Amino acid sequence: MKNPLDSAALNAAIEDVHRAGMPGLFAEVRDGDQVWLGAAGVADVVTGRPVTADMRHRVGSITKTFTAAAVLQQVESGQIGLDTPIGRYLPKLVPGERGDAITVRMLINHTSGLAEYLPYAYPSLKAFPALADTGPQSLDDHRLTRFDPVELIEMGVTAPAVGTPGGTPGVYSNTNYLLLVQLLEQVTGTTAERYITRNIIERAGLRDTELPAGPYVDGPHSQHYEAWFGMIDPPRDYSVYDMSWVGPSASLISTVADLNRFYGTLLAGEIVSPSSLAQMQRTVPVISQEGRTIGYGLGLHPMEGPGQGTFWGHGGTVWGGGALAMTRADGKRQMAVAVNLQRWNRLDSSGKPQPHPIDAALAALYRVAMYG
């Protein structure tokens, strides 16, 4: 084995992230049959209850891989055309010329040019991603708001476009995935939650993964602490939250073990066909919500270390929680990490997030986990 699991190095690396200021985090790393489970810090800063590696957690946009895979299953069955304009399926939601120009593929890989609806649904995020002009008030206002996905889509579709259909770099937008959810529901005749549960979650054998109906995380879980770039001090718990603001594009609850199992199964060609998987791994440049340009495929993005194999997976954040899951292309080496604090970087005088020790410590943990 080239880089067998080094438990001592992984234990040290996860403790370093906690020491750098992360209240709690937990992870599973796999190399063939070897498995390392680790946790550091607390699930509740008030009681001091520790985090454990088997906790359930909101994993945010990691959900997008599940949604993309569900759409590709329908492409395989002939119900959806990957390069068919979305206006053929949802003419009322994306009317006119844009509906003719934006294809299903452009929605999945974020090259549609459709704007992010979030600043319109959450008024205090109005200038997002111009962070200095934002505030966290809307996060509290909408804890238990039940959003209508069609209204959210309309906000994104009627907002000024962020690019031309098919143009690169694309711009990451949740509007794209809410449209894919509507598309799935139209062609399958059932809810996206039900379809994804039956055809993705259950097919992959995931026992602790669900798209929640209510605002609670069932079972053992951590609190989710949001700092909103130092504007919430001390960070506030947002673990009880109605996730209809993103629905099946980012509402998944899972465990680190289930995430590794899912990506391992997907990359083995057991969720979608090998040709669909190849489509998922065709990347284009996309500007992430953090403003970085990344390679993005169809619900997957790659990570690569110098001289190392390519890993495929996705990251995700919600208010107060985050996760990253990456699996090497050969399926042998896997990492899934969950954290219970978000947006810990304070802003400098120009409104840019300042480096924080957590950033370097997390990057070091990812390196040890993925490359040994």
Coordinates of C-alpha atoms in Angstrom, one line a residue:
M1 CA 0.0 0.0 0.0
K2 CA 1.4 3.3 -1.1
N3 CA 0.1 5.6 1.7
P4 CA -1.5 3.4 4.4
L5 CA -3.6 5.1 7.1
D6 CA -1.5 6.8 9.7
S7 CA -3.8 6.9 12.7
A8 CA -1.4 8.9 14.9
A9 CA -1.0 11.6 12.2
L10 CA -4.8 11.7 11.6
N11 CA -5.5 12.0 15.4
A12 CA -3.0 14.8 15.7
A13 CA -4.4 16.6 12.6
I14 CA -8.0 16.5 13.8
E15 CA -7.0 17.7 17.3
D16 CA -5.1 20.6 15.6
V17 CA -8.3 21.8 13.9
H18 CA -10.1 21.8 17.2
R19 CA -7.2 23.7 18.9
A20 CA -7.3 26.3 16.1
G21 CA -10.8 27.3 17.1
M22 CA -13.3 24.7 15.6
P23 CA -15.7 23.8 18.4
G24 CA -16.1 20.2 17.1
L25 CA -15.4 18.0 14.1
F26 CA -15.5 14.4 13.1
A27 CA -14.2 12.3 10.2
E28 CA -13.9 8.9 8.6
V29 CA -10.9 8.0 6.4
R30 CA -10.8 4.8 4.5
D31 CA -7.9 3.1 2.6
G32 CA -9.1 -0.2 1.2
D33 CA -10.2 -2.3 4.2
Q34 CA -8.5 0.1 6.7
V35 CA -10.9 2.5 8.4
W36 CA -10.0 5.4 10.7
L37 CA -12.7 7.2 12.7
G38 CA -11.9 10.4 14.6
A39 CA -13.5 13.2 16.5
A40 CA -12.3 16.2 18.4
G41 CA -14.0 18.9 20.5
V42 CA -17.6 19.4 21.6
A43 CA -21.0 19.0 20.0
D44 CA -22.4 21.6 22.5
V45 CA -20.4 24.5 23.8
V46 CA -22.7 25.0 26.7
T47 CA -22.8 21.5 28.1
G48 CA -19.4 20.3 26.8
R49 CA -21.0 17.2 25.3
P50 CA -18.3 15.7 23.0
V51 CA -18.7 15.1 19.3
T52 CA -18.5 11.5 18.2
A53 CA -17.7 10.1 14.7
D54 CA -21.1 8.5 14.2
M55 CA -23.1 11.7 14.6
R56 CA -25.7 12.8 12.0
H57 CA -25.0 16.2 10.4
R58 CA -26.4 18.6 7.9
V59 CA -24.1 18.3 4.9
G60 CA -25.3 21.1 2.7
S61 CA -24.5 21.0 -1.0
I62 CA -23.0 17.5 -0.9
T63 CA -26.8 16.9 -1.6
K64 CA -26.1 18.2 -5.1
T65 CA -24.3 15.0 -6.1
F66 CA -27.4 13.0 -5.0
T67 CA -29.7 15.3 -7.1
A68 CA -27.4 15.2 -10.1
A69 CA -27.2 11.4 -10.0
A70 CA -31.0 11.2 -9.8
V71 CA -31.3 13.4 -12.9
L72 CA -28.7 11.2 -14.7
Q73 CA -30.7 8.1 -13.9
Q74 CA -33.6 9.7 -15.7
V75 CA -31.3 10.6 -18.6
E76 CA -30.4 6.9 -18.9
S77 CA -34.0 5.9 -18.9
G78 CA -34.8 8.4 -21.7
Q79 CA -37.0 10.7 -19.6
I80 CA -34.6 13.6 -19.7
G81 CA -32.2 14.9 -22.4
L82 CA -29.0 16.2 -20.9
D83 CA -28.7 18.7 -23.8
T84 CA -32.4 19.5 -24.1
P85 CA -33.4 23.0 -23.2
I86 CA -35.1 23.3 -19.8
G87 CA -37.8 25.4 -21.4
R88 CA -39.1 22.2 -23.1
Y89 CA -39.8 20.7 -19.6
L90 CA -40.5 23.8 -17.5
P91 CA -41.6 26.6 -19.8
K92 CA -43.4 28.5 -17.0
L93 CA -40.4 28.6 -14.7
V94 CA -37.8 29.5 -17.4
P95 CA -39.8 31.2 -20.1
G96 CA -38.8 32.6 -23.5
E97 CA -35.3 32.7 -25.0
R98 CA -33.6 31.7 -21.8
G99 CA -35.7 28.6 -21.6
D100 CA -34.6 27.7 -25.1
A101 CA -30.9 28.5 -24.5
I102 CA -30.4 26.9 -21.0
T103 CA -30.0 23.1 -21.2
V104 CA -30.3 20.5 -18.4
R105 CA -26.5 20.1 -18.5
M106 CA -26.0 23.8 -17.9
L107 CA -28.1 23.7 -14.8
I108 CA -26.2 20.7 -13.4
N109 CA -22.7 22.3 -14.0
H110 CA -23.7 25.9 -13.1
T111 CA -23.2 27.4 -16.6
S112 CA -26.8 28.5 -17.0
G113 CA -26.1 32.2 -16.1
L114 CA -29.0 32.1 -13.7
A115 CA -28.4 34.2 -10.5
E116 CA -28.4 32.9 -7.0
Y117 CA -31.8 33.5 -5.3
L118 CA -30.4 33.6 -1.8
P119 CA -29.9 37.4 -1.4
Y120 CA -33.5 37.9 -2.5
A121 CA -35.0 35.4 -0.1
Y122 CA -32.7 36.6 2.7
P123 CA -32.7 40.4 2.5
S124 CA -29.9 40.9 5.0
L125 CA -27.6 39.0 2.6
K126 CA -28.6 41.5 -0.2
A127 CA -25.1 42.2 -1.4
F128 CA -23.8 38.6 -1.0
P129 CA -21.0 37.9 -1.9
A130 CA -20.0 41.5 -1.0
L131 CA -19.6 40.3 2.6
A132 CA -19.1 43.6 4.4
D133 CA -22.5 44.8 3.2
T134 CA -24.3 41.6 4.5
G135 CA -25.7 40.9 8.0
P136 CA -27.0 37.8 9.7
Q137 CA -30.5 39.1 10.6
S138 CA -32.3 37.1 8.0
L139 CA -30.9 33.8 9.3
D140 CA -32.9 34.4 12.5
D141 CA -36.0 35.7 10.7
H142 CA -36.2 32.6 8.6
R143 CA -35.5 29.8 11.0
L144 CA -38.9 28.3 10.6
T145 CA -40.0 29.9 7.3
R146 CA -41.5 27.4 4.9
F147 CA -40.3 28.6 1.5
D148 CA -42.1 27.8 -1.8
P149 CA -39.5 26.5 -4.2
V150 CA -41.3 28.0 -7.2
E151 CA -41.1 31.5 -5.6
L152 CA -37.4 31.0 -4.9
I153 CA -36.8 29.9 -8.5
E154 CA -38.6 33.0 -9.7
M155 CA -36.3 35.2 -7.6
G156 CA -33.3 33.7 -9.3
V157 CA -34.7 33.7 -12.8
T158 CA -35.9 37.3 -12.7
A159 CA -32.7 38.6 -11.1
P160 CA -30.0 40.0 -13.4
A161 CA -28.2 37.2 -15.2
V162 CA -24.7 36.4 -14.0
G163 CA -23.5 35.0 -17.4
T164 CA -24.7 33.8 -20.8
P165 CA -26.1 30.2 -21.1
G166 CA -23.2 27.8 -21.6
G167 CA -20.5 30.5 -21.0
T168 CA -17.5 29.9 -18.8
P169 CA -16.6 30.4 -16.1
G170 CA -20.0 29.4 -14.8
V171 CA -21.3 30.9 -11.5
Y172 CA -22.4 28.5 -8.7
S173 CA -26.1 29.0 -8.1
N174 CA -28.7 27.1 -6.0
T175 CA -31.4 28.3 -8.5
N176 CA -30.0 25.7 -11.0
Y177 CA -30.6 22.8 -8.6
L178 CA -34.0 23.9 -7.5
L179 CA -35.0 23.8 -11.2
L180 CA -33.5 20.3 -11.4
V181 CA -35.7 19.3 -8.4
Q182 CA -38.8 20.5 -10.3
L183 CA -37.6 18.7 -13.4
L184 CA -37.2 15.4 -11.5
E185 CA -40.7 15.8 -10.0
Q186 CA -42.2 16.4 -13.4
V187 CA -40.7 13.4 -15.1
T188 CA -41.0 10.9 -12.2
G189 CA -44.4 11.9 -11.0
T190 CA -43.3 11.8 -7.4
T191 CA -41.5 14.2 -5.0
A192 CA -37.7 14.6 -5.5
E193 CA -37.3 13.6 -1.8
R194 CA -39.1 10.3 -2.4
Y195 CA -37.3 9.6 -5.7
I196 CA -33.8 10.3 -4.3
T197 CA -34.5 8.3 -1.2
R198 CA -35.6 5.2 -3.1
N199 CA -33.2 5.4 -6.0
I200 CA -30.0 6.9 -4.5
I201 CA -30.0 6.7 -0.7
E202 CA -31.5 3.2 -0.5
R203 CA -29.6 1.9 -3.5
A204 CA -26.3 2.9 -1.9
G205 CA -27.3 1.2 1.3
L206 CA -27.2 4.4 3.4
R207 CA -28.9 3.8 6.8
D208 CA -28.3 7.2 8.4
T209 CA -29.0 9.6 5.5
E210 CA -32.3 11.4 4.8
L211 CA -33.8 14.5 3.2
P212 CA -35.6 15.9 6.3
A213 CA -39.3 17.0 6.3
G214 CA -39.1 19.1 9.4
P215 CA -36.6 21.5 11.0
Y216 CA -34.9 19.0 13.3
V217 CA -31.9 16.7 13.0
D218 CA -33.1 13.4 14.4
G219 CA -30.7 11.1 16.3
P220 CA -27.3 12.0 17.9
H221 CA -26.0 15.2 16.3
S222 CA -24.0 18.3 17.0
Q223 CA -25.3 21.8 17.4
H224 CA -24.4 24.0 14.3
Y225 CA -22.7 27.3 15.2
E226 CA -22.7 30.2 12.7
A227 CA -20.3 33.2 13.1
W228 CA -21.2 35.0 9.9
F229 CA -17.7 36.5 9.5
G230 CA -17.5 37.6 13.2
M231 CA -20.8 39.4 13.1
I232 CA -22.4 36.8 15.4
D233 CA -20.1 36.7 18.5
P234 CA -20.3 34.3 20.2
P235 CA -21.5 32.1 17.3
R236 CA -25.2 31.1 17.5
D237 CA -26.7 27.6 17.2
Y238 CA -28.8 27.1 14.0
S239 CA -29.2 23.3 14.2
V240 CA -33.0 23.7 14.3
Y241 CA -33.8 25.1 10.9
D242 CA -36.4 24.6 8.2
M243 CA -34.4 23.6 5.1
S244 CA -37.0 24.5 2.5
W245 CA -34.7 27.5 1.6
V246 CA -32.6 25.0 -0.4
G247 CA -34.7 21.8 -0.4
P248 CA -33.2 18.7 -2.1
S249 CA -30.3 20.8 -3.4
A250 CA -28.7 21.1 0.0
S251 CA -30.8 19.8 2.8
L252 CA -29.4 16.3 3.3
I253 CA -28.6 14.9 6.7
S254 CA -26.0 12.2 6.8
T255 CA -23.0 10.7 8.6
V256 CA -19.3 10.6 7.5
A257 CA -19.5 6.8 7.1
D258 CA -22.6 7.1 4.8
L259 CA -20.9 9.8 2.7
N260 CA -17.9 7.6 2.1
R261 CA -20.2 4.7 1.3
F262 CA -22.2 6.9 -1.2
Y263 CA -19.2 8.2 -3.1
G264 CA -17.5 4.8 -3.2
T265 CA -20.7 3.3 -4.6
L266 CA -21.1 6.1 -7.1
L267 CA -17.5 6.0 -8.4
A268 CA -17.8 2.2 -8.7
G269 CA -20.6 2.7 -11.3
E270 CA -23.3 1.3 -9.1
I271 CA -25.6 4.4 -8.9
V272 CA -25.4 5.6 -12.5
S273 CA -23.8 3.9 -15.5
P274 CA -20.1 4.2 -16.3
S275 CA -21.0 6.5 -19.2
S276 CA -23.1 8.8 -17.0
L277 CA -20.2 8.8 -14.4
A278 CA -17.9 9.9 -17.2
Q279 CA -20.3 12.8 -17.9
M280 CA -20.3 13.7 -14.2
Q281 CA -16.5 14.0 -14.4
R282 CA -16.3 16.3 -17.4
T283 CA -15.5 19.6 -15.7
V284 CA -15.8 23.3 -16.6
P285 CA -14.5 26.3 -14.7
V286 CA -17.1 27.6 -12.2
I287 CA -16.8 30.5 -9.7
S288 CA -17.7 29.1 -6.3
Q289 CA -19.8 30.9 -3.7
E290 CA -16.4 31.8 -2.0
G291 CA -15.3 33.5 -5.2
R292 CA -12.7 30.9 -6.2
T293 CA -12.6 29.3 -9.6
I294 CA -12.9 25.5 -9.4
G295 CA -13.4 22.7 -11.9
Y296 CA -17.0 21.5 -11.7
G297 CA -18.6 18.5 -13.4
L298 CA -22.2 17.3 -13.1
G299 CA -22.6 17.5 -9.3
L300 CA -19.0 16.5 -8.7
H301 CA -15.7 18.4 -8.4
P302 CA -12.1 17.2 -8.4
M303 CA -9.3 17.8 -5.9
E304 CA -5.8 16.9 -6.7
G305 CA -2.5 17.0 -4.7
P306 CA 0.8 17.5 -6.5
G307 CA 1.8 14.1 -7.9
Q308 CA -1.3 12.4 -6.4
G309 CA -4.4 10.8 -7.9
T310 CA -7.5 12.8 -8.5
F311 CA -10.2 12.7 -5.8
W312 CA -13.9 13.4 -6.6
G313 CA -16.6 14.6 -4.3
H314 CA -18.3 17.7 -3.1
G315 CA -18.3 20.1 -0.2
G316 CA -21.3 21.7 1.6
T317 CA -22.3 24.4 4.1
V318 CA -25.5 25.3 5.8
W319 CA -26.0 27.9 8.6
G320 CA -23.5 26.7 11.2
G321 CA -22.5 23.3 9.7
G322 CA -20.3 22.0 6.9
A323 CA -18.8 18.9 5.4
L324 CA -16.4 17.7 2.7
A325 CA -16.4 14.3 1.2
M326 CA -13.7 13.2 -1.3
T327 CA -13.0 9.7 -2.9
R328 CA -10.1 8.8 -5.1
A329 CA -11.0 7.9 -8.6
D330 CA -10.1 4.3 -8.0
G331 CA -12.4 4.3 -5.0
K332 CA -9.7 3.0 -2.6
R333 CA -8.9 6.1 -0.5
Q334 CA -11.8 8.1 1.0
M335 CA -12.3 11.0 3.3
A336 CA -15.4 12.6 4.8
V337 CA -15.1 15.4 7.4
A338 CA -17.9 17.3 9.2
V339 CA -17.5 20.6 11.1
N340 CA -19.9 22.4 13.5
L341 CA -18.8 26.1 12.8
Q342 CA -19.2 28.1 9.7
R343 CA -17.8 31.5 8.4
W344 CA -15.3 31.8 11.1
N345 CA -13.1 34.3 9.1
R346 CA -13.5 37.9 10.2
L347 CA -13.4 40.6 7.5
D348 CA -10.6 43.0 7.0
S349 CA -11.1 46.7 6.4
S350 CA -11.8 46.0 2.7
G351 CA -14.4 43.4 3.5
K352 CA -12.3 40.4 2.6
P353 CA -12.3 37.3 4.9
Q354 CA -9.0 37.2 6.8
P355 CA -7.0 34.0 7.1
H356 CA -7.7 32.1 10.3
P357 CA -5.7 29.2 11.9
I358 CA -8.7 26.9 11.2
D359 CA -8.1 27.2 7.5
A360 CA -4.5 25.9 7.6
A361 CA -5.4 23.2 10.1
L362 CA -8.3 21.9 8.0
A363 CA -6.1 21.9 4.9
A364 CA -3.5 19.9 6.8
L365 CA -6.1 17.4 7.9
Y366 CA -7.4 17.0 4.3
R367 CA -3.8 16.4 3.1
V368 CA -3.1 13.7 5.7
A369 CA -6.5 12.1 5.1
M370 CA -6.3 12.0 1.3
Y371 CA -2.6 11.6 0.6
G372 CA -1.2 10.1 3.8

